Amino acid sequence: MSSIEEYMLPCLNKSVFGIDCTGCGAQRSVALLLQGNFEAAFYMYPAIYSIILLLVFVVFNLFFKFRHDHTIKIGLIIFNGVIIAGAYLYKMFYIFN
């Protein structure tokens, strides 16, 4: 049986420009989550858990509407953006230097 990594999409930004994009590692992180390796999934892509939280909230909000749900969604999106940008900057400055 073949590995799931054989079916992953390559990063176009990395193949064209030679540097990682802000989403590099997300596919492998999901694969690690599905294998039950939660710590490695976090190290591969630190925003994986906050993205899952956002997706769970959005799906929950499709069925149950309540007050201030728009504010919570915007807050979670900003939170995800900060984590993604922070992890990307950390990777660019400390790992690739």
Tab-separated table of C-alpha atoms in Angstrom:
chain	number	residue	atom	x	y	z
A	1	MET	CA	0.000	0.000	0.000
A	2	SER	CA	1.324	3.431	-0.912
A	3	SER	CA	1.900	6.346	1.399
A	4	ILE	CA	-0.528	9.246	1.591
A	5	GLU	CA	2.364	11.618	0.933
A	6	GLU	CA	2.536	10.390	-2.669
A	7	TYR	CA	-0.865	12.005	-3.322
A	8	MET	CA	-0.152	15.404	-1.755
A	9	LEU	CA	-0.090	18.492	-3.931
A	10	PRO	CA	3.280	20.219	-4.288
A	11	CYS	CA	3.602	23.843	-3.238
A	12	LEU	CA	3.575	25.962	-6.386
A	13	ASN	CA	5.240	28.893	-4.599
A	14	LYS	CA	8.073	26.685	-3.379
A	15	SER	CA	8.606	25.050	-6.757
A	16	VAL	CA	8.603	28.366	-8.667
A	17	PHE	CA	10.322	30.742	-6.228
A	18	GLY	CA	12.171	28.324	-3.968
A	19	ILE	CA	10.705	29.601	-0.677
A	20	ASP	CA	7.889	28.293	1.485
A	21	CYS	CA	4.461	29.899	1.418
A	22	THR	CA	2.308	30.557	4.476
A	23	GLY	CA	0.425	27.313	3.893
A	24	CYS	CA	3.433	25.029	3.497
A	25	GLY	CA	3.098	22.119	5.875
A	26	ALA	CA	-0.695	22.205	6.189
A	27	GLN	CA	-1.264	19.032	4.138
A	28	ARG	CA	1.382	17.108	6.018
A	29	SER	CA	-0.011	18.425	9.288
A	30	VAL	CA	-3.477	17.076	8.447
A	31	ALA	CA	-1.924	13.738	7.487
A	32	LEU	CA	-0.096	13.634	10.826
A	33	LEU	CA	-3.337	14.444	12.646
A	34	LEU	CA	-5.097	11.589	10.878
A	35	GLN	CA	-2.273	9.278	11.937
A	36	GLY	CA	-2.693	10.427	15.555
A	37	ASN	CA	0.615	12.255	15.808
A	38	PHE	CA	-0.724	15.475	17.368
A	39	GLU	CA	2.547	17.004	18.521
A	40	ALA	CA	4.252	16.531	15.154
A	41	ALA	CA	1.188	18.040	13.449
A	42	PHE	CA	1.583	21.173	15.564
A	43	TYR	CA	5.286	21.460	14.791
A	44	MET	CA	4.625	20.952	11.084
A	45	TYR	CA	1.956	23.695	10.928
A	46	PRO	CA	1.241	25.538	14.201
A	47	ALA	CA	-2.082	26.996	13.038
A	48	ILE	CA	-3.682	23.587	12.490
A	49	TYR	CA	-5.582	23.550	15.779
A	50	SER	CA	-6.834	27.124	15.522
A	51	ILE	CA	-8.014	26.436	11.961
A	52	ILE	CA	-9.871	23.351	13.171
A	53	LEU	CA	-11.457	25.465	15.921
A	54	LEU	CA	-12.558	28.030	13.333
A	55	LEU	CA	-13.991	25.344	11.031
A	56	VAL	CA	-15.880	23.681	13.890
A	57	PHE	CA	-17.329	27.044	14.913
A	58	VAL	CA	-18.387	27.900	11.343
A	59	VAL	CA	-20.087	24.514	10.855
A	60	PHE	CA	-21.765	24.798	14.274
A	61	ASN	CA	-22.909	28.312	13.380
A	62	LEU	CA	-24.554	27.057	10.190
A	63	PHE	CA	-27.079	25.166	12.312
A	64	PHE	CA	-27.272	27.300	15.461
A	65	LYS	CA	-27.455	31.070	15.114
A	66	PHE	CA	-26.790	33.310	18.093
A	67	ARG	CA	-25.888	36.867	18.909
A	68	HIS	CA	-22.334	38.082	18.272
A	69	ASP	CA	-21.455	35.085	16.082
A	70	HIS	CA	-20.039	37.439	13.443
A	71	THR	CA	-17.721	39.006	16.009
A	72	ILE	CA	-16.502	35.602	17.166
A	73	LYS	CA	-15.817	34.533	13.565
A	74	ILE	CA	-13.867	37.714	12.846
A	75	GLY	CA	-11.891	37.238	16.064
A	76	LEU	CA	-11.045	33.640	15.168
A	77	ILE	CA	-10.004	34.661	11.659
A	78	ILE	CA	-7.709	37.370	13.030
A	79	PHE	CA	-6.341	34.906	15.596
A	80	ASN	CA	-5.574	32.429	12.786
A	81	GLY	CA	-3.935	35.139	10.718
A	82	VAL	CA	-1.675	36.138	13.597
A	83	ILE	CA	-0.646	32.523	14.239
A	84	ILE	CA	-0.001	31.842	10.542
A	85	ALA	CA	1.994	35.049	10.066
A	86	GLY	CA	3.945	34.538	13.298
A	87	ALA	CA	4.829	30.941	12.461
A	88	TYR	CA	5.846	31.936	8.932
A	89	LEU	CA	8.075	34.760	10.135
A	90	TYR	CA	9.613	32.500	12.766
A	91	LYS	CA	10.334	29.855	10.124
A	92	MET	CA	11.828	32.366	7.694
A	93	PHE	CA	14.032	34.167	10.238
A	94	TYR	CA	15.174	31.394	12.567
A	95	ILE	CA	14.979	28.124	10.679
A	96	PHE	CA	16.088	29.189	7.204
A	97	ASN	CA	18.811	31.622	8.296
